[in-house]
Coordinates of C-alpha atoms in Angstrom, one line a residue:
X1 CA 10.0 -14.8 6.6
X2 CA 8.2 -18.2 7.4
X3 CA 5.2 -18.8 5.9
X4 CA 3.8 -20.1 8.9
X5 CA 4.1 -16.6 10.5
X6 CA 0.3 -15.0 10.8
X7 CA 0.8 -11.0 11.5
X8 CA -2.7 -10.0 11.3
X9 CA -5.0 -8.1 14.1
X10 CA -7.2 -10.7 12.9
X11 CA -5.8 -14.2 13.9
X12 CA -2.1 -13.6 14.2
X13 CA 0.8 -11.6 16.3
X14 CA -0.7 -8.0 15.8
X15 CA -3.6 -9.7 18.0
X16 CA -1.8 -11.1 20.2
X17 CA 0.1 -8.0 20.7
X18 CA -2.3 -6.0 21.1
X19 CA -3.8 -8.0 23.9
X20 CA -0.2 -7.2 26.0
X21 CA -0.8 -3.8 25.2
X22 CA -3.9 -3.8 27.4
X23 CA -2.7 -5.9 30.1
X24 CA 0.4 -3.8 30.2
X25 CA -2.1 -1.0 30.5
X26 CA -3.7 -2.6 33.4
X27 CA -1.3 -4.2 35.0
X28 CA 1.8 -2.9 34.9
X29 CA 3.8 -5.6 34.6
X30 CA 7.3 -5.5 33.1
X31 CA 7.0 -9.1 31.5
X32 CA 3.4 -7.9 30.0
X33 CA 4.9 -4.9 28.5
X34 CA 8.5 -6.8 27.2
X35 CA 5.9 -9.3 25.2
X36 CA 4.1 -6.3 23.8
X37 CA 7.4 -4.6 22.8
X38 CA 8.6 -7.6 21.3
X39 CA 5.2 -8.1 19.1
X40 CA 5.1 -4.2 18.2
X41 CA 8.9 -4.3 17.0
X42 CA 8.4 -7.4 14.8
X43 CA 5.5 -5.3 13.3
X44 CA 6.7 -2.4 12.9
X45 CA 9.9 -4.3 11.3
X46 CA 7.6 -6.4 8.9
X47 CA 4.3 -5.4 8.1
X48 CA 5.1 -5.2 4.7
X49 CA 4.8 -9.5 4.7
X50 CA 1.4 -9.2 5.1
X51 CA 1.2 -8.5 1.3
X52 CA 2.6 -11.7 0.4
X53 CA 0.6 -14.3 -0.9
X54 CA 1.9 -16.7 1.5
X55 CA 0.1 -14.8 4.5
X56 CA -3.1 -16.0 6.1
X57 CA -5.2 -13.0 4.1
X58 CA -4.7 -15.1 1.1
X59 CA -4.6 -18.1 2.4
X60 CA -7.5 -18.0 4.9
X61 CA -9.8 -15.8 2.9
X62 CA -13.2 -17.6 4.1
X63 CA -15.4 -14.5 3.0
X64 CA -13.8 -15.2 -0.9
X65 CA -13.4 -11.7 -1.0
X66 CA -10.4 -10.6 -2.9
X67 CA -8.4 -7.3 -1.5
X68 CA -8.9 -8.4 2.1
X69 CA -4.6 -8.1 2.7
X70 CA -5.1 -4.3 2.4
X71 CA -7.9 -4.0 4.7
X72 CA -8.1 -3.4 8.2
X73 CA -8.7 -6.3 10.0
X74 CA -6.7 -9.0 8.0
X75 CA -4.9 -6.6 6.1
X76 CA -1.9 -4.2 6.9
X77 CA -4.3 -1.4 8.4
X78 CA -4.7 -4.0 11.5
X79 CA -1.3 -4.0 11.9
X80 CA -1.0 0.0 12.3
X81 CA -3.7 0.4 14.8
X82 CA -1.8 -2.1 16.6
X83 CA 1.3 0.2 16.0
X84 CA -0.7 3.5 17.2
X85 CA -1.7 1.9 20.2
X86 CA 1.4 0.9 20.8
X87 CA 3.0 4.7 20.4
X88 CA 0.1 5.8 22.9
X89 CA 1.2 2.9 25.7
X90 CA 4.9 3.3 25.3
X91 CA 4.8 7.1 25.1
X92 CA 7.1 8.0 27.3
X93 CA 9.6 4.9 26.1
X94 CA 12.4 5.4 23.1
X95 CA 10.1 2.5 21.2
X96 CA 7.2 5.3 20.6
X97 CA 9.0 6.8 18.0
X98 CA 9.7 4.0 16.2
X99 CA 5.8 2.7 16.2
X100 CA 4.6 6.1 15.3
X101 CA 7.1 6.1 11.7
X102 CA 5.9 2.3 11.1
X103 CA 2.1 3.4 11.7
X104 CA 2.7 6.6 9.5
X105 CA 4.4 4.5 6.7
X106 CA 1.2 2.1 6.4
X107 CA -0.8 5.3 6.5
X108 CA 1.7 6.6 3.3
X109 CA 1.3 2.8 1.4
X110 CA -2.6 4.0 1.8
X111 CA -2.4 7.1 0.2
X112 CA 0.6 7.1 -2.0
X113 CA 0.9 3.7 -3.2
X114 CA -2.3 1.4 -3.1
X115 CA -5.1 4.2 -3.3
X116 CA -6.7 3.9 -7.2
X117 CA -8.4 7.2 -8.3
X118 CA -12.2 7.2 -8.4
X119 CA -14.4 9.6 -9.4
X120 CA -15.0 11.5 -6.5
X121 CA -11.6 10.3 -4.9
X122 CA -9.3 7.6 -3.8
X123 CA -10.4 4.1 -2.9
X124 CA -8.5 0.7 -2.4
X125 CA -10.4 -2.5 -3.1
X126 CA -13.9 -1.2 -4.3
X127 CA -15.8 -2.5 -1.5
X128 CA -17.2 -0.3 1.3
X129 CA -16.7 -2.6 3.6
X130 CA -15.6 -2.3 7.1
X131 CA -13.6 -5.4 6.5
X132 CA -12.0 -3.4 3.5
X133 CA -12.1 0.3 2.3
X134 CA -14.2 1.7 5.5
X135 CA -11.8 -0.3 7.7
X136 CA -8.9 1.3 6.2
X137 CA -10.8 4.7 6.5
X138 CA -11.3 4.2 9.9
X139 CA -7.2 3.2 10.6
X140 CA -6.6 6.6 8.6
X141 CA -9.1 8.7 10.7
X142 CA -7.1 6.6 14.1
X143 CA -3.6 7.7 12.3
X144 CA -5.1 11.4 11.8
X145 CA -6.9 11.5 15.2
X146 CA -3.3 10.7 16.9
X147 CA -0.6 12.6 15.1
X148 CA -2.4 15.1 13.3
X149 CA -2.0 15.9 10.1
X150 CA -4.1 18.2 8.0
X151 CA -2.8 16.5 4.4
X152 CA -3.9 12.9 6.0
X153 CA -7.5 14.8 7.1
X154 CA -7.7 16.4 3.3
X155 CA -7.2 13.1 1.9
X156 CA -9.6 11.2 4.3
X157 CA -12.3 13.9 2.7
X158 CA -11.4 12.8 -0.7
X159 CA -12.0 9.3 0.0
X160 CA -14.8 10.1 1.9
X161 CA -16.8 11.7 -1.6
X162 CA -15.7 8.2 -3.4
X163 CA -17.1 6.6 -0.5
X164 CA -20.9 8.1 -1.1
X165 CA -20.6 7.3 -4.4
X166 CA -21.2 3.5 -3.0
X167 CA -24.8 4.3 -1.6
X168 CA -27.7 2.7 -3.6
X169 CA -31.2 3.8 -2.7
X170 CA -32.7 0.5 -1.6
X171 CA -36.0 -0.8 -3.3
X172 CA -36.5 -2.2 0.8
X173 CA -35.8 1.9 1.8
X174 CA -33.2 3.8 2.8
X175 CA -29.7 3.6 1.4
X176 CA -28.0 0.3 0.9
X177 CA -24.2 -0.3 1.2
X178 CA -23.8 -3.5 0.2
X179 CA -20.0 -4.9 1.2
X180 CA -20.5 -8.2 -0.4
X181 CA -19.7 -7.3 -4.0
X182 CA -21.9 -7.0 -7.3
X183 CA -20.6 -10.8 -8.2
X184 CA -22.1 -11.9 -4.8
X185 CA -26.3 -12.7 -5.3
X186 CA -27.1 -11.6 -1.8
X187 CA -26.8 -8.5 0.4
X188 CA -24.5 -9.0 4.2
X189 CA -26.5 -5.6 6.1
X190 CA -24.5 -6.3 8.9
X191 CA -21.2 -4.2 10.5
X192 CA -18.4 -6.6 8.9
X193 CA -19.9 -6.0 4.8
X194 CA -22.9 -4.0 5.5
X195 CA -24.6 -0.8 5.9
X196 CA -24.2 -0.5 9.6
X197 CA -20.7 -0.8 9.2
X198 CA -21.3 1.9 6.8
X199 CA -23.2 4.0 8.9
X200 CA -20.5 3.7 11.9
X201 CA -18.0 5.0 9.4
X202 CA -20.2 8.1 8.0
X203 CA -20.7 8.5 11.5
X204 CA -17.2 8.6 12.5
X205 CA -16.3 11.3 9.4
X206 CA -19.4 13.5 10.2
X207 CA -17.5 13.6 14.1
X208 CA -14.2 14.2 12.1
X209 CA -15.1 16.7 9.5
X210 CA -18.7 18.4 10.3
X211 CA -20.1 17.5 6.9
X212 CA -23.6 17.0 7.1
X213 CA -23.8 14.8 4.1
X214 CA -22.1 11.8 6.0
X215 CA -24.8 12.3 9.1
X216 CA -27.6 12.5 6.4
X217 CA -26.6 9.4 4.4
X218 CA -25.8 7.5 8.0
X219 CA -29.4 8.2 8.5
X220 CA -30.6 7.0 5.6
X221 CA -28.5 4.2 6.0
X222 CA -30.3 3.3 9.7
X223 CA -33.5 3.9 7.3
X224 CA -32.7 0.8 5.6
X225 CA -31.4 -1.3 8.0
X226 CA -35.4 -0.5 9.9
X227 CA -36.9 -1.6 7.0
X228 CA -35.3 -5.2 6.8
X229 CA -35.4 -5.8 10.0
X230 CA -37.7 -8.6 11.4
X231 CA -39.4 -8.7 14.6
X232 CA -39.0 -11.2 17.0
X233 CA -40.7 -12.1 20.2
X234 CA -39.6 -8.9 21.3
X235 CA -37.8 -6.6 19.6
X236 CA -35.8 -6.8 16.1
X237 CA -33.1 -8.3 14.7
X238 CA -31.4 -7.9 11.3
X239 CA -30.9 -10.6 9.3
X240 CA -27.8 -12.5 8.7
X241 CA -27.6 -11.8 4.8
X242 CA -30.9 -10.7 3.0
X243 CA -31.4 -12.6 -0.4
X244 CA -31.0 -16.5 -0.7
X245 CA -33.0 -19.5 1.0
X246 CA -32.1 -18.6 4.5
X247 CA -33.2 -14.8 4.0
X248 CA -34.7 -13.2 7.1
X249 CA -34.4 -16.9 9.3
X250 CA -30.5 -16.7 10.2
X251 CA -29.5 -14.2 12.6
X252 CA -25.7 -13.9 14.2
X253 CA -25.2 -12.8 17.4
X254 CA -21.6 -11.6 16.7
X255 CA -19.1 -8.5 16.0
X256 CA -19.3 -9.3 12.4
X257 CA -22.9 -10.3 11.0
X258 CA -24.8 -9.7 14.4
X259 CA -25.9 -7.6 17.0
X260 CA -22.5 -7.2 18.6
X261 CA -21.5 -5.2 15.8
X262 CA -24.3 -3.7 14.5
X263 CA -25.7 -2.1 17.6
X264 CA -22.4 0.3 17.1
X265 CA -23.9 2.1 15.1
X266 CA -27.1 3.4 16.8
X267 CA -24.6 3.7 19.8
X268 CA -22.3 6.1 18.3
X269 CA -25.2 7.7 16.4
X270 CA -26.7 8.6 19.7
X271 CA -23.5 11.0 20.8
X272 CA -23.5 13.0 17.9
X273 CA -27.4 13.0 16.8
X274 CA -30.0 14.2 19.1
X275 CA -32.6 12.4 18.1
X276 CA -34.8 9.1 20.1
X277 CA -34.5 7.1 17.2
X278 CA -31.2 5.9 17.9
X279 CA -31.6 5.0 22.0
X280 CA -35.4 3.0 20.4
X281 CA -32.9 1.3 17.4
X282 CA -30.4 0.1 20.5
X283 CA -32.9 -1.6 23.1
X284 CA -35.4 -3.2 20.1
X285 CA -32.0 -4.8 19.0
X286 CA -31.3 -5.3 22.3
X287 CA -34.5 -6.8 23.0
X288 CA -34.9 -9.0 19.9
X289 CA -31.9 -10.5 20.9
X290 CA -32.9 -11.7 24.6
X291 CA -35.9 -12.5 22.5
X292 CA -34.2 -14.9 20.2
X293 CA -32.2 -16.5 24.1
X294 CA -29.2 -14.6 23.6
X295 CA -26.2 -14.9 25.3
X296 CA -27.2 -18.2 26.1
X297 CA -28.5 -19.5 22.4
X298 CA -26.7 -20.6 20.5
X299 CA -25.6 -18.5 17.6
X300 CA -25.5 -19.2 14.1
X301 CA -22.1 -17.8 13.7
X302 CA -19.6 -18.9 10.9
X303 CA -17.2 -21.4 12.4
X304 CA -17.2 -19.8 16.7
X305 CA -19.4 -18.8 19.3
X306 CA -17.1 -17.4 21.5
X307 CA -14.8 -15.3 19.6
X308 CA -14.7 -11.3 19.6
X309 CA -15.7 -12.3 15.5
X310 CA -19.0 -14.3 15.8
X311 CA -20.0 -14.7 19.5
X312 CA -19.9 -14.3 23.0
X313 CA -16.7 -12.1 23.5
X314 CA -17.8 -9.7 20.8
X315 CA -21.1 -9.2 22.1
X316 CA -19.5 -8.7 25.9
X317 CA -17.6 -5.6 24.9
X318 CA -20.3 -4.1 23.0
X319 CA -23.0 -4.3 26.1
X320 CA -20.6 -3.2 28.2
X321 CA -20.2 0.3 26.1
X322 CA -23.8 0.3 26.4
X323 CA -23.4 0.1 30.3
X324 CA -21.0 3.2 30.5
X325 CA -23.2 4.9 27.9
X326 CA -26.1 5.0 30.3
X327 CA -25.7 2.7 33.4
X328 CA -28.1 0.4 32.9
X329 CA -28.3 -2.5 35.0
X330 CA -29.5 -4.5 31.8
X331 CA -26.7 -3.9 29.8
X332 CA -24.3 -5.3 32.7
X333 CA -26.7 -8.0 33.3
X334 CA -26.0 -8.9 29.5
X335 CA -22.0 -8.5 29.7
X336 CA -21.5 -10.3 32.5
X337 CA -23.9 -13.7 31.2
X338 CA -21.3 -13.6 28.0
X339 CA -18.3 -13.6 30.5
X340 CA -19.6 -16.6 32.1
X341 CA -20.1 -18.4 28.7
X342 CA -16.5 -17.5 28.1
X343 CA -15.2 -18.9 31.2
X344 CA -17.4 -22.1 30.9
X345 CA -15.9 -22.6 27.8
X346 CA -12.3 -22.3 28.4
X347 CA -10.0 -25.3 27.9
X348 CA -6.9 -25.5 30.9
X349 CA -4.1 -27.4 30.4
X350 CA -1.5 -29.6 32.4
X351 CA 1.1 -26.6 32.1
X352 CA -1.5 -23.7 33.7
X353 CA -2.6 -22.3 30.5
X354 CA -5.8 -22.1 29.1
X355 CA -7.3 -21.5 25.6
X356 CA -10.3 -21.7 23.4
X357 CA -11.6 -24.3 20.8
X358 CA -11.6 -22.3 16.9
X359 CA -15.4 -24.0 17.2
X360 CA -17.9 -25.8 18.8
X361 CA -17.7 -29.7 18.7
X362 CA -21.8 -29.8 18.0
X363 CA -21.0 -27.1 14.9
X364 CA -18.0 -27.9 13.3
X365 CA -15.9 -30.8 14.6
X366 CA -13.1 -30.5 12.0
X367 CA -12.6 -27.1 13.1
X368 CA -11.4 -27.9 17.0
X369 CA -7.9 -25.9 16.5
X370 CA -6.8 -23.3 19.0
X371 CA -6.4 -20.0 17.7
X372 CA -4.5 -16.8 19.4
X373 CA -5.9 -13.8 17.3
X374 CA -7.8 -10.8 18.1
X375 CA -10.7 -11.5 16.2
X376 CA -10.9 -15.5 15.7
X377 CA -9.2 -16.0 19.2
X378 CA -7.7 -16.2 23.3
X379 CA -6.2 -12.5 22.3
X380 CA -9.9 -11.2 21.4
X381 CA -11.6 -12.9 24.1
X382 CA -8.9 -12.4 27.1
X383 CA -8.9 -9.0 26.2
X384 CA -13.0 -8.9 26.5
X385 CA -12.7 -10.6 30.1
X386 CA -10.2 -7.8 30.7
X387 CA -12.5 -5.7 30.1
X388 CA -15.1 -7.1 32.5
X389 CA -12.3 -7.6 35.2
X390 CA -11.6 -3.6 34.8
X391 CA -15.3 -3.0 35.6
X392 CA -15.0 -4.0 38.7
X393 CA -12.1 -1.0 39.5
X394 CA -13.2 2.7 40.2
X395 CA -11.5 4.3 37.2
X396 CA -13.2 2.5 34.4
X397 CA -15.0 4.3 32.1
X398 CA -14.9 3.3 29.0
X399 CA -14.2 0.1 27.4
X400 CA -12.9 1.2 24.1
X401 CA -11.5 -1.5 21.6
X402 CA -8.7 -1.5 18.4
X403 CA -11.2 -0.8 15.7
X404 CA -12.4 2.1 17.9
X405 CA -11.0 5.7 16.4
X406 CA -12.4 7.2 19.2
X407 CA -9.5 9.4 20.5
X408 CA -11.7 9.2 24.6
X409 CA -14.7 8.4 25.8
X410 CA -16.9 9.6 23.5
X411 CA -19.2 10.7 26.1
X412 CA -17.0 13.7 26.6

C-alpha cells in the first residue's frame, strides 16, 4: 500500500466515504453511491493498514498521544462505523454483506486481539478517551446496536466496569475523567479527552444496558464539569484545558475541546434523565457561547475554524440536534450563522470545485493545505451543509452523525 494513502474517518478515505454515503442517502444518485462503494470496498479490503506506522495516526499524531491508530476516530474503529453505515445504505445491495463481515472483523481485532485485561475488564490504550478507548466503546455499542449480538453486549459490560475504574473524585467536585494521560501536567474536560466525552459514553451504556451506575457516575461527571466552568457575559463555558498558564482564558468553540462537542452530553442526558439540570447545562453553554461572539468569533481552535474538529461545521450539526430536540428558533438561528461562515469561506476553483483552507491565513499561515477528511476537512464540513440543505425538506428529523450510536432519533 502507499504510504501516501490516509484511510482514516478522521482526515482520509473513510471520511470521504462516508460523506458519499450521505449524499447517496439524499440524493440518490448512481455516481454518488459508485464513489461510496468504491471507498467502502477499499476499506473493507484494507483496514488493517491503518496499523502501520507509515499511516497518518502515527505520522500526524498532533495530540502526542500514543495508541491513537486503535481508536475511533484516527484509528481502525473509524473505519468500521464507516463500514456499518455503509451495510445500512447498501442494504438491499450484494455489497452489505461484505461491509457487515469487515465491520464485524474490526469489532473481533477489539475483543480478541488488541483488548489487554484490566482489573475490572478489557481496555485498549489506557485512556478513556473518546478519541481512544470510549471511541472504540462507542463503535462496539454501533456494531452491537446493528447486528446484534449478546457476546459483543457481554463484552461491552466488561469494558464498561474497567472503564469506571478511570473516575477520580475531583478536588474541583464531581468525578474527573481526565483523557490526557498521567504524563500530561494539565486536565482537557472537553468531549475529544475529557469528562464530557466521558459522560456521553456512560450515557450511551446506561441507554444500552440499564445499569444505573453509568447514569450516576455521568452525573457526577456533569458535577464536575459545573464546577470548572467559568461564567461569561452570559452563560458558561468550559475551559479549553484546566491547569497551565492559559487555565480558564482559552475556550474552543469546536467538536473536540468546545462547545460543539461538549453540549452532547447535556443533550443526550436530557432523553434518558428527567431532570432540569440538563436543558439549564445546554442553554448556559449555549448562552456563554453567544456571550463570548460565537459563531462569528473567532475560535481558538488548534490549527481550523471551520472544520467538523475545531469550528464552525462541528458546531452547525450540534445546534441543529438541538433544533429537532425542541424547535427552537434559537438553535436554527445558530446553525444557520455557521453555514454562512462555511460558505464565506469556501475556496472555488477554475475546474468547478471548491474546498476549504486546513487553517486560517491570520492563525497559521504554514498550514494553508487542503484537506478532504471527515473531521479536519471538505468531507466533514460538506456533510454539515448537507445537513442544513436537508432542513429545509419535510422529512428531516434528525440530523444524526458517524460518531452517533444512536440506532434513530433518539427522541423516540
Amino acid at each position: 500500500m502507499s504510504q501516501s494513502i490516509d484511510l482514516s474517518l478522521y482526515s482520509g478515505s473513510a471520511g470521504v466515504a462516508y460523506f458519499y454515503l450521505k449524499l447517496t442517502e439524499v440524493t440518490g444518485n448512481a455516481e454518488f453511491a459508485e464513489k461510496a462503494r468504491c471507498g467502502l470496498s477499499y476499506a473493507a479490503a484494507h483496514w488493517r493498514d491503518l496499523l502501520l506506522p507509515e499511516q497518518a495516526a502515527f505520522q500526524d499524531n498532533r495530540e502526542g498521544v500514543p495508541g491513537v491508530h486503535l481508536g475511533a476516530h484516527m484509528g481502525v474503529g473509524g473505519v468500521g462505523l464507516v463500514l456499518i453505515e455503509g451495510a445500512k445504505t447498501f442494504a438491499e445491495s450484494r455489497d452489505a454483506e461484505k461491509y457487515r463481515r469487515a465491520a464485524q472483523a474490526i469489532g473481533r481485532f477489539y475483543t480478541d486481539e488488541s483488548a489487554q485485561q484490566g482489573e475490572s475488564g478489557p481496555y485498549w490504550t489506557g485512556s478513556p478517551a473518546l478519541l481512544m478507548d470510549g471511541g472504540i466503546m462507542l463503535f462496539l455499542i454501533a456494531l452491537y446496536e446493528t447486528f446484534g449480538d449478546q457476546q459483543l453486549l457481554e463484552f461491552i459490560k466488561a469494558a464498561g466496569a474497567q472503564y469506571l475504574r478511570w473516575s477520580a473524585e475531583s478536588p474541583r467536585g464531581g468525578v474527573d475523567f481526565n483523557g490526557a494521560g498521567i504524563e500530561t501536567p494539565f486536565d482537557w474536560p472537553n468531549f475529544a479527552f475529557g469528562s464530557a466525552g466521558s459522560g456521553y459514553l456512560l450515557a450511551h451504556l446506561f441507554r444500552i444496558t440499564g445499569d444505573a451506575r453509568y447514569l450516576e457516575v455521568a452525573r457526577r461527571c456533569a458535577d464536575f464539569l459545573d464546577a470548572v466552568a467559568v461564567p461569561q457575559k452570559r452563560g458558561k463555558l468550559i475551559p479549553h484545558k484546566l491547569g497551565g498558564d492559559d487555565e480558564f482564558t482559552v475556550f474552543y468553540l469546536g467538536y473536540c475541546h468546545g462547545i460543539a462537542g461538549t453540549l452532547r452530553f447535556p443533550t443526550l442526558m436530557g432523553t434518558l434523565d428527567n431532570d432540569i439540570r440538563w436543558a439549564t447545562m445546554v442553554n448556559q453553554l449555549a448562552d456563554g457561547a453567544e456571550a463570548l461572539g460565537a459563531p462569528e468569533h473567532m475560535s481558538a481552535g488548534l490549527w481550523n475554524t471551520v472544520c467538523y474538529c475545531c469550528g464552525h461545521a462541528g458546531m452547525a450539526h450540534t445546534f441543529l440536534g438541538l433544533y429537532c430536540i425542541d424547535g427552537s428558533p434559537r438553535w436554527r438561528e445558530f446553525a444557520t450563522r455557521c453555514s454562512d461562515i462555511l460558505l464565506g469561506s469556501m475556496k472555488t476553483h477554475a475546474d468547478g470545485s471548491a474546498s476549504w483552507p486546513f487553517a486560517w491565513e491570520r492563525v497559521h499561515p504554514e498550514e494553508l493545505s487542503q484537506r478532504i477528511g471527515f473531521y479536519d476537512g471538505a468531507a466533514g464540513i460538506a456533510s454539515t451543509l448537507l445537513e442544513l440543505f436537508m432542513l429545509e425538506r419535510d422529512d428531516y428529523h434528525w440530523p444524526r452523525m458517524i460518531d452517533d450510536p444512536f440506532p434513530e432519533d433518539p427522541r423516540r
